[in-house]
PDB file of C-alpha atoms in Angstrom:
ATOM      1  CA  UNK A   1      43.135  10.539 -32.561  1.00  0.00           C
ATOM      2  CA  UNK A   2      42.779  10.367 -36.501  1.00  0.00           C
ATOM      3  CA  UNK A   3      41.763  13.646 -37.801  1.00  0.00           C
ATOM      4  CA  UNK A   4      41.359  14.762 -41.561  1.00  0.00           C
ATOM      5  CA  UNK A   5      40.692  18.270 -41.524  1.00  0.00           C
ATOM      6  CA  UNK A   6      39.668  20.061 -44.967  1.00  0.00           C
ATOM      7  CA  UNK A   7      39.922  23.389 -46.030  1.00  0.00           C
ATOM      8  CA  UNK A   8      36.696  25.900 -45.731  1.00  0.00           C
ATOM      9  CA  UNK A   9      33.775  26.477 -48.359  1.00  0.00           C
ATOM     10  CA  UNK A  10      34.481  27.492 -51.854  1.00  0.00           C
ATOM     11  CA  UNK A  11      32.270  29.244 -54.619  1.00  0.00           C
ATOM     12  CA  UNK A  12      33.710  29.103 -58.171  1.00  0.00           C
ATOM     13  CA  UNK A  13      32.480  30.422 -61.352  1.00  0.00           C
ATOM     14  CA  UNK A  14      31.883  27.898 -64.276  1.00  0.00           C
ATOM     15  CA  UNK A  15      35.193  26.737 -65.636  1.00  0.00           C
ATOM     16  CA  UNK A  16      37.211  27.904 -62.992  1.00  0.00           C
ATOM     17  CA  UNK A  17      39.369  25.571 -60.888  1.00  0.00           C
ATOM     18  CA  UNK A  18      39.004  24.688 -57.266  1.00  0.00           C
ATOM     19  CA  UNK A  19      41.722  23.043 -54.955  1.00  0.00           C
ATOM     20  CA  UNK A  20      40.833  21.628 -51.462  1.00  0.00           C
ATOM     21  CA  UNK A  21      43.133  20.648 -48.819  1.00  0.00           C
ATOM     22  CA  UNK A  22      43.248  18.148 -46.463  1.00  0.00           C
ATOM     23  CA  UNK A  23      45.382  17.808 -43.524  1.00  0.00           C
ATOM     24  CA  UNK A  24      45.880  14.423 -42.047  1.00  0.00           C
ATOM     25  CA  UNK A  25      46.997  14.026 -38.207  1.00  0.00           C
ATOM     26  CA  UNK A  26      46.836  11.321 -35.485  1.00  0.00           C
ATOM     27  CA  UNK A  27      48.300   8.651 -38.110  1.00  0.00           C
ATOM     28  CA  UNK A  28      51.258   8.502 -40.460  1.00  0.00           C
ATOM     29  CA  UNK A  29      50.332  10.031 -43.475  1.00  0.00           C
ATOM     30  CA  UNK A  30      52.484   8.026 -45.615  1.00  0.00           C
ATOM     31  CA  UNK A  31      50.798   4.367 -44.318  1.00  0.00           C
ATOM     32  CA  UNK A  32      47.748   4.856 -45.872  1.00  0.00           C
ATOM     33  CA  UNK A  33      45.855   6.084 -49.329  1.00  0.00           C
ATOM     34  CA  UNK A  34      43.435   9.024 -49.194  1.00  0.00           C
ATOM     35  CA  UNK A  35      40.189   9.119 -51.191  1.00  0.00           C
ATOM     36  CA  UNK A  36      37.895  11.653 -52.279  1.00  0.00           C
ATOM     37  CA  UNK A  37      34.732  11.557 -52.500  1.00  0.00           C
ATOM     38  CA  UNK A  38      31.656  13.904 -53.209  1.00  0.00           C
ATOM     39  CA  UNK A  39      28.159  14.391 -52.284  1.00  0.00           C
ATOM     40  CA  UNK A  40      25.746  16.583 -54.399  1.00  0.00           C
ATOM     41  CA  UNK A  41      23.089  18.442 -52.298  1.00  0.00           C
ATOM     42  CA  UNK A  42      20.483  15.691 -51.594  1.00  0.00           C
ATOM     43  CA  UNK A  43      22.442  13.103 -53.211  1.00  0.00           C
ATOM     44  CA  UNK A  44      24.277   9.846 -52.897  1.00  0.00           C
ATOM     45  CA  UNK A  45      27.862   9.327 -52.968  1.00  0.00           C
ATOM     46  CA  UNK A  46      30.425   9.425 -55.761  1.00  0.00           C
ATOM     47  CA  UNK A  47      33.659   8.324 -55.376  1.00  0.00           C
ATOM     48  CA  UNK A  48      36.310  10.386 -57.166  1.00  0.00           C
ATOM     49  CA  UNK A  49      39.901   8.841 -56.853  1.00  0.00           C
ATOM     50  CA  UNK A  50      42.437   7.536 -54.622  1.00  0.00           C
ATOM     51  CA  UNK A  51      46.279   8.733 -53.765  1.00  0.00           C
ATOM     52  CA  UNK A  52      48.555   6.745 -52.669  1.00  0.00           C
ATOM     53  CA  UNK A  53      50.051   8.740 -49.717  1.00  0.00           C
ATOM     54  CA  UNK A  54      53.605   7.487 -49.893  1.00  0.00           C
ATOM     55  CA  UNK A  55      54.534   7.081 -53.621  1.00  0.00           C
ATOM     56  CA  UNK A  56      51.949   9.788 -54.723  1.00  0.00           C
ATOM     57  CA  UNK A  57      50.409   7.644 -56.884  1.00  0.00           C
ATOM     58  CA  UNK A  58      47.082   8.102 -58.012  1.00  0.00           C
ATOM     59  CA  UNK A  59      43.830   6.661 -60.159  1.00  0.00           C
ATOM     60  CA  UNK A  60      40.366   8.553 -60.864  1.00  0.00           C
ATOM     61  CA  UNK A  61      36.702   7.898 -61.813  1.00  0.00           C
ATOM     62  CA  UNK A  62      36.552   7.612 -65.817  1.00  0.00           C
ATOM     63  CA  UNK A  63      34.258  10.387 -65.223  1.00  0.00           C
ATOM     64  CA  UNK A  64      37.277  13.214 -63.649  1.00  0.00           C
ATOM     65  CA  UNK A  65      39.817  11.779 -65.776  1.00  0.00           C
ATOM     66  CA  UNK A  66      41.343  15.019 -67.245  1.00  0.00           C
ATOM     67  CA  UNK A  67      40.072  16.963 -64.953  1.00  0.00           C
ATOM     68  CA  UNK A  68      41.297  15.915 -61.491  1.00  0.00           C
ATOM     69  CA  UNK A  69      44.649  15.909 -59.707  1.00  0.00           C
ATOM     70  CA  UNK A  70      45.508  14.834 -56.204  1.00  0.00           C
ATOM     71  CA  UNK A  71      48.532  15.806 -54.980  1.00  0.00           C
ATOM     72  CA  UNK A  72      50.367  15.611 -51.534  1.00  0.00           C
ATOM     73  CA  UNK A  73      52.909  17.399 -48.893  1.00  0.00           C
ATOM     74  CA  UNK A  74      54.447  14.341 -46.492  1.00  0.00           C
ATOM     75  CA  UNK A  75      56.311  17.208 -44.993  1.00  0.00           C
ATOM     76  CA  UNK A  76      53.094  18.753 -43.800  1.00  0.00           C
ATOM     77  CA  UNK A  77      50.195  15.381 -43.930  1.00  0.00           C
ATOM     78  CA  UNK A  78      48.444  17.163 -45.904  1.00  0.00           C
ATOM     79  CA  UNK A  79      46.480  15.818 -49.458  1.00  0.00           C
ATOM     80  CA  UNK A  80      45.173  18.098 -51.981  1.00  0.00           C
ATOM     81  CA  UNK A  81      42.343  17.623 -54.970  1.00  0.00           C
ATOM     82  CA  UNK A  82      42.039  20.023 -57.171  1.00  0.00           C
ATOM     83  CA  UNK A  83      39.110  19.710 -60.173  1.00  0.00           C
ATOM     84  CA  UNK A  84      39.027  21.974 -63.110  1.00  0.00           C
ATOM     85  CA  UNK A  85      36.565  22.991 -65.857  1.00  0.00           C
ATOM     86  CA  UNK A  86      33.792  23.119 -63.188  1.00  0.00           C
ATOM     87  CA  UNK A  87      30.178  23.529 -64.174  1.00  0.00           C
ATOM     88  CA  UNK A  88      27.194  23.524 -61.965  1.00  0.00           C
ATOM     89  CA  UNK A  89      26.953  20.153 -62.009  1.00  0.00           C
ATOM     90  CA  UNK A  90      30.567  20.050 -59.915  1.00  0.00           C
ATOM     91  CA  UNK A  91      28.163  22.053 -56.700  1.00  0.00           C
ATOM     92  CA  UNK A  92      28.542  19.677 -54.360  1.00  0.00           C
ATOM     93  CA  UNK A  93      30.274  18.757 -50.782  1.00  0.00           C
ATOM     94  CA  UNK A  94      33.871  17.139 -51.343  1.00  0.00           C
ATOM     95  CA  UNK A  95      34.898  14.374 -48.614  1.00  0.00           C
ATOM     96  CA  UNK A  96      38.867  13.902 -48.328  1.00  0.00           C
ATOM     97  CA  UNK A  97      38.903   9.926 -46.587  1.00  0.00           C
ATOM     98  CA  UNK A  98      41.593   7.664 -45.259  1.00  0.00           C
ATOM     99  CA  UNK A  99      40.977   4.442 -46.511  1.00  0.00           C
ATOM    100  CA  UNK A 100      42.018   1.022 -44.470  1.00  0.00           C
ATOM    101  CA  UNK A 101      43.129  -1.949 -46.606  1.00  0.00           C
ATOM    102  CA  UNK A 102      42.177  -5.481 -46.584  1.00  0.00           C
ATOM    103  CA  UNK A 103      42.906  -8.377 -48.784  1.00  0.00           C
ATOM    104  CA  UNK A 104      45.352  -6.299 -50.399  1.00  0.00           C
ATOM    105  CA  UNK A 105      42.080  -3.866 -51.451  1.00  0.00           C
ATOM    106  CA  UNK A 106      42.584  -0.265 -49.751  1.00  0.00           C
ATOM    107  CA  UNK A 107      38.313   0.989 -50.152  1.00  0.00           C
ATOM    108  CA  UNK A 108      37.422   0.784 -46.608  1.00  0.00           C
ATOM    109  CA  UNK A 109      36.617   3.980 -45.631  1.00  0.00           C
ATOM    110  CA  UNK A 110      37.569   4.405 -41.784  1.00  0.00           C
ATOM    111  CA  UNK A 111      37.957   8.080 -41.242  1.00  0.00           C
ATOM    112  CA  UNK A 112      36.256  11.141 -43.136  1.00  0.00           C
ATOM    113  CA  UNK A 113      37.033  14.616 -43.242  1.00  0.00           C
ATOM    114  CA  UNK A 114      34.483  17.145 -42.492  1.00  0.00           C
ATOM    115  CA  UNK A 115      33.473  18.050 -45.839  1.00  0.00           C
ATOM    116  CA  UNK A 116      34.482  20.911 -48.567  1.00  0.00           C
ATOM    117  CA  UNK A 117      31.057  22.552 -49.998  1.00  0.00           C
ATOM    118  CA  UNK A 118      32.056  23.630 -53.422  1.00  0.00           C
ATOM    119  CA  UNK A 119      29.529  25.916 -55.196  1.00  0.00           C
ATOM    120  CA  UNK A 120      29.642  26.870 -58.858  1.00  0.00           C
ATOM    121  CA  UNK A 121      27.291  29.228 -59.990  1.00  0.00           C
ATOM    122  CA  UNK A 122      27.994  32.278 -62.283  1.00  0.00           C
TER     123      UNK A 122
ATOM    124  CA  UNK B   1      31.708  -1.190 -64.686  1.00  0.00           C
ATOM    125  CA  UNK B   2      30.337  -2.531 -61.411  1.00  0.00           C
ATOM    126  CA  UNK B   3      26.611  -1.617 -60.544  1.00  0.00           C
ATOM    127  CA  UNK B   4      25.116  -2.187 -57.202  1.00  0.00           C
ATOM    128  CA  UNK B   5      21.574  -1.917 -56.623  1.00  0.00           C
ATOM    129  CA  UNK B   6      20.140  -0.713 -53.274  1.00  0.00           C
ATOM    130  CA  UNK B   7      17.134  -1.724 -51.333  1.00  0.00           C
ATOM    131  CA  UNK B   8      15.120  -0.540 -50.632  1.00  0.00           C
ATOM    132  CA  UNK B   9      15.197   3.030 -51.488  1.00  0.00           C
ATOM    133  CA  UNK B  10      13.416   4.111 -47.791  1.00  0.00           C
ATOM    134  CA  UNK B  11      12.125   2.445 -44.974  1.00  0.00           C
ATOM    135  CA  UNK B  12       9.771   3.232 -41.987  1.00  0.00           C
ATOM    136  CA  UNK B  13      10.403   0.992 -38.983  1.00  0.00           C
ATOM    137  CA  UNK B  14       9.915   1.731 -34.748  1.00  0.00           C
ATOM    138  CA  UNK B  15      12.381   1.811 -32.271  1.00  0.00           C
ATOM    139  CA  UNK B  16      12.796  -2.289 -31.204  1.00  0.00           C
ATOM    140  CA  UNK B  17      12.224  -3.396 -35.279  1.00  0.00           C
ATOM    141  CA  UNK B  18      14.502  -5.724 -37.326  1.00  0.00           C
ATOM    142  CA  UNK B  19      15.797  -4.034 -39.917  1.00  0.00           C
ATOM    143  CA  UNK B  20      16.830  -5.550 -42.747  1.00  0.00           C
ATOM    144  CA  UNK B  21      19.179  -3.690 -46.243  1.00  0.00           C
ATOM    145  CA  UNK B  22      19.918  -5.743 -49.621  1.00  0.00           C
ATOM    146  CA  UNK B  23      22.541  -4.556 -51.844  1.00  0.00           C
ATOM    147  CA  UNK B  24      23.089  -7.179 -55.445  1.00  0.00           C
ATOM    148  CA  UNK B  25      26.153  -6.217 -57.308  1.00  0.00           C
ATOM    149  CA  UNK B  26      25.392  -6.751 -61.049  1.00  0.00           C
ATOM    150  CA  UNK B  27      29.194  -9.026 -61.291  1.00  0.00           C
ATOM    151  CA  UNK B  28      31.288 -11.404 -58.408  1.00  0.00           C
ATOM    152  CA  UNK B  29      32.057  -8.415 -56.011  1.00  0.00           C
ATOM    153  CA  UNK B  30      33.607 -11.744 -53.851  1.00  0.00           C
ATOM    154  CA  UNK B  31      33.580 -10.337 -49.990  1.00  0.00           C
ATOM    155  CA  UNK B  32      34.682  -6.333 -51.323  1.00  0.00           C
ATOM    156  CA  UNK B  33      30.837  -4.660 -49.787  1.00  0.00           C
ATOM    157  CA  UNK B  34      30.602  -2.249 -46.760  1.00  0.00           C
ATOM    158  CA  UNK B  35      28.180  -0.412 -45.421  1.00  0.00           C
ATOM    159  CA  UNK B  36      28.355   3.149 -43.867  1.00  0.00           C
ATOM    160  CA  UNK B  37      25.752   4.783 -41.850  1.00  0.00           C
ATOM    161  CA  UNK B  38      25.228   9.156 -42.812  1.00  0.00           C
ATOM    162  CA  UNK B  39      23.185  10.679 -40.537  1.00  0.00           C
ATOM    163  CA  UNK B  40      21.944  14.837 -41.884  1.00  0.00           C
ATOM    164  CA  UNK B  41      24.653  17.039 -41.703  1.00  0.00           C
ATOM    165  CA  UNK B  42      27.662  14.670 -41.078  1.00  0.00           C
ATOM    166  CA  UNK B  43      29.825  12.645 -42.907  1.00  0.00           C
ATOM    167  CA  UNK B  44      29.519   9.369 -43.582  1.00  0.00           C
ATOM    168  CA  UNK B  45      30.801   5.922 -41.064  1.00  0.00           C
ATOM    169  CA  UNK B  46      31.837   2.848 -41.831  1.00  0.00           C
ATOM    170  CA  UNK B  47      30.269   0.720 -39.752  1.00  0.00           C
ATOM    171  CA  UNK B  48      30.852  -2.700 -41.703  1.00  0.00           C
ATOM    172  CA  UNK B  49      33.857  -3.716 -43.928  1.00  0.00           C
ATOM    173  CA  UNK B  50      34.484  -6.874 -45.637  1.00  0.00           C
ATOM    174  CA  UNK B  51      30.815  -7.832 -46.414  1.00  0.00           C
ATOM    175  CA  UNK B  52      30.413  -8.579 -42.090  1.00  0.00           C
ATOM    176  CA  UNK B  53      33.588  -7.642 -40.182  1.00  0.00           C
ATOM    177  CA  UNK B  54      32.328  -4.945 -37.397  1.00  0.00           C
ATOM    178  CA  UNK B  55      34.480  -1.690 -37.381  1.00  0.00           C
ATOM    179  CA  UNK B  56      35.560  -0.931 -34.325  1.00  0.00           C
ATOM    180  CA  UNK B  57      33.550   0.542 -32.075  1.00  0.00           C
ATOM    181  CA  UNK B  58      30.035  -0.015 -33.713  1.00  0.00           C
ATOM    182  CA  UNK B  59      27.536  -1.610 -31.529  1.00  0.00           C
ATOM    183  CA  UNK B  60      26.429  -5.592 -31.969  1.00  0.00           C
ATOM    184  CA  UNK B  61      23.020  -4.844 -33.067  1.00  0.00           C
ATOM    185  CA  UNK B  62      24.622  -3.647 -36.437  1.00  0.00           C
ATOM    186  CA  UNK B  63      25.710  -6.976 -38.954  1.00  0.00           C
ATOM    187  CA  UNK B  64      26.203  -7.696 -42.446  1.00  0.00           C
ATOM    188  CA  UNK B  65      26.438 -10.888 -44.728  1.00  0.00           C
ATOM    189  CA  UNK B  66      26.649 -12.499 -48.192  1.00  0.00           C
ATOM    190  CA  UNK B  67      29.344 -12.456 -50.954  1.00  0.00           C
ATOM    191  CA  UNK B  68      29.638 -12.639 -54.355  1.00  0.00           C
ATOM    192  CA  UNK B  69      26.213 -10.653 -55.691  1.00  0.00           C
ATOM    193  CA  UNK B  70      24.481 -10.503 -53.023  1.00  0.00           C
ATOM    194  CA  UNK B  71      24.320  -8.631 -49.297  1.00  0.00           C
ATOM    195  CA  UNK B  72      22.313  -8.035 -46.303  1.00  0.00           C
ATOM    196  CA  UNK B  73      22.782  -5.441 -43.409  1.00  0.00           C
ATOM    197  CA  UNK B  74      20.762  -6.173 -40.584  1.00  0.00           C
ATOM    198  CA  UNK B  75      20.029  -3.792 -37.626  1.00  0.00           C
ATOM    199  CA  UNK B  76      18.794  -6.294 -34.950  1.00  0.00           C
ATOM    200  CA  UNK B  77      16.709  -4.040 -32.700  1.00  0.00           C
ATOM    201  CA  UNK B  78      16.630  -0.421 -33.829  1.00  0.00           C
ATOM    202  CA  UNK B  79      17.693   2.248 -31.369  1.00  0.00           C
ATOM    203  CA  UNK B  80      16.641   6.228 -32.027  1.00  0.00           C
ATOM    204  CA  UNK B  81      20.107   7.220 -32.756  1.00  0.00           C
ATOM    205  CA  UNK B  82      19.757   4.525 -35.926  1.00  0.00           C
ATOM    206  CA  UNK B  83      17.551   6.682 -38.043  1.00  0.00           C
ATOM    207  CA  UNK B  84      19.636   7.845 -40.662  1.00  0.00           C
ATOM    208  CA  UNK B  85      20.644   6.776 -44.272  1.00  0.00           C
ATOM    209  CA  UNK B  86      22.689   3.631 -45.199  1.00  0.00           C
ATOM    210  CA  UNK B  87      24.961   2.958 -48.522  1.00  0.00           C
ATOM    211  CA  UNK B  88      26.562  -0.093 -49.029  1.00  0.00           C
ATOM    212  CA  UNK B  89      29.853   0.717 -51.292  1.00  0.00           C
ATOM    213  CA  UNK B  90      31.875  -2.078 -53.502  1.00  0.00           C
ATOM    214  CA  UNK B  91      34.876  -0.749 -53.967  1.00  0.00           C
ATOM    215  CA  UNK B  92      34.278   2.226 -56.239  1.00  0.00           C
ATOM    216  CA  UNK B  93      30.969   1.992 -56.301  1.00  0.00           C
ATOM    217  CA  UNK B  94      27.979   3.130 -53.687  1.00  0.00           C
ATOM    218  CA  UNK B  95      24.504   2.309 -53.745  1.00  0.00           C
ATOM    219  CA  UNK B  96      22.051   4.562 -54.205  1.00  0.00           C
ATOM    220  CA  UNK B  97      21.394   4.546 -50.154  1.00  0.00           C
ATOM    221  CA  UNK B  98      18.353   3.622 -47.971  1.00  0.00           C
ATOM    222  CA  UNK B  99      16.692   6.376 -45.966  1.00  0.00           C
ATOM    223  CA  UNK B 100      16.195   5.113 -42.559  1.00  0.00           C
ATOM    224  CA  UNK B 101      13.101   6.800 -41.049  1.00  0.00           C
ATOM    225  CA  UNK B 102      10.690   6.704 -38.106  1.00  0.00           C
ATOM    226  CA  UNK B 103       7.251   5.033 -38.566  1.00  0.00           C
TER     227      UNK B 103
END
């Protein structure tokens, strides 16, 4: 079965740099771009930026631009986000998501991780 | 940038109800809208894609329409395991999400 399984809870101090991990199984990793997504504590969603698993291509939110980079290891299945400059407004739960294309757009959502709590506080 | 607006904002309904979720994109989204279902302490499922194509798995009573600016998700008859919150998401965008709760 599709899994995405993300690395455990961070806390960061402001302008520090956080990188989360997420390891894909039950599909091949290379088929299919991962997402990430982020949820501040009683919040709504925010999407963040895509990778393309196979190329390693990416694209961000106007808002991360110059601050985030997704990465990947096909040897392993595993996708990684780092953000940096953090501030307190970065506190918030980071969702690594395989997303399923159609009509040639790849935002469907099918599988989430289980969620990366990041927490920036000095 | 695309803006979708979400509503509404919360809900009270009983077990058996019709419920009924807009979301109006603010430009031609054409058929890009799905809705995902996030119930306290999980993450979020897609539960439609494609403005009404059923993801696999998700029960009947769950449907979506429209296209273009403007959506509906419909839960038919509300079961207890449907309280929860609901986004609909256009490509890079969510809505603001609909809290879901018991009357």
């Amino acid at each position: 079965q599709v899994q995405l399984v993300q690395s455990g809870a961070e806390v960061k101090q402001p302008g520090a740099s956080v990188k989360v991990s997420c390891k894909a199984s039950g599909y091949t990793f290379t088929g299919y771009y991962i997402h990430w997504v982020r949820q501040a504590p009683g919040q709504g969603l925010e999407w963040m930026g895509w990778m393309y698993s196979k190329s390693g291509g990416t694209d961000s939110a106007q808002n991360f631009r110059g601050r985030i980079t997704m990465t990947r290891d096909t040897s392993i299945g595993t996708a990684y986000m780092e953000l940096s400059r953090l501030t307190s407004d970065d506190t918030a739960l980071y969702y690594c998501v395989r997303a399923k294309c159609n009509d040639g757009r790849c935002y469907n959502f099918d599988y989430w991780g289980q969620g990366t709590l990041v927490t920036v506080s000095s | 940038d695309i803006q979708m607006t979400q509503s509404p904002s919360s809900l009270s309904a009983s077990v058996g109800d019709r419920v009924t979720i807009t979301c109006q994109a603010n430009q031609d989204s054409g058929k890009y809208l799905n809705w995902y279902q996030q119930k306290p302490g999980q993450a979020p499922k897609l539960l439609i894609y494609a403005a009404s194509n059923l993801e696999t798995g998700v029960p009947s009573r769950f449907s979506g329409s429209g296209s273009g600016t403007d959506f509906t998700f419909t839960i038919s008859s509300l079961q207890p395991e449907d309280f929860a919150t609901y986004y609909c998401q256009q490509l890079r965008t969510f809505g603001q999400g609909t809290r879901l709760e018991t009357k």
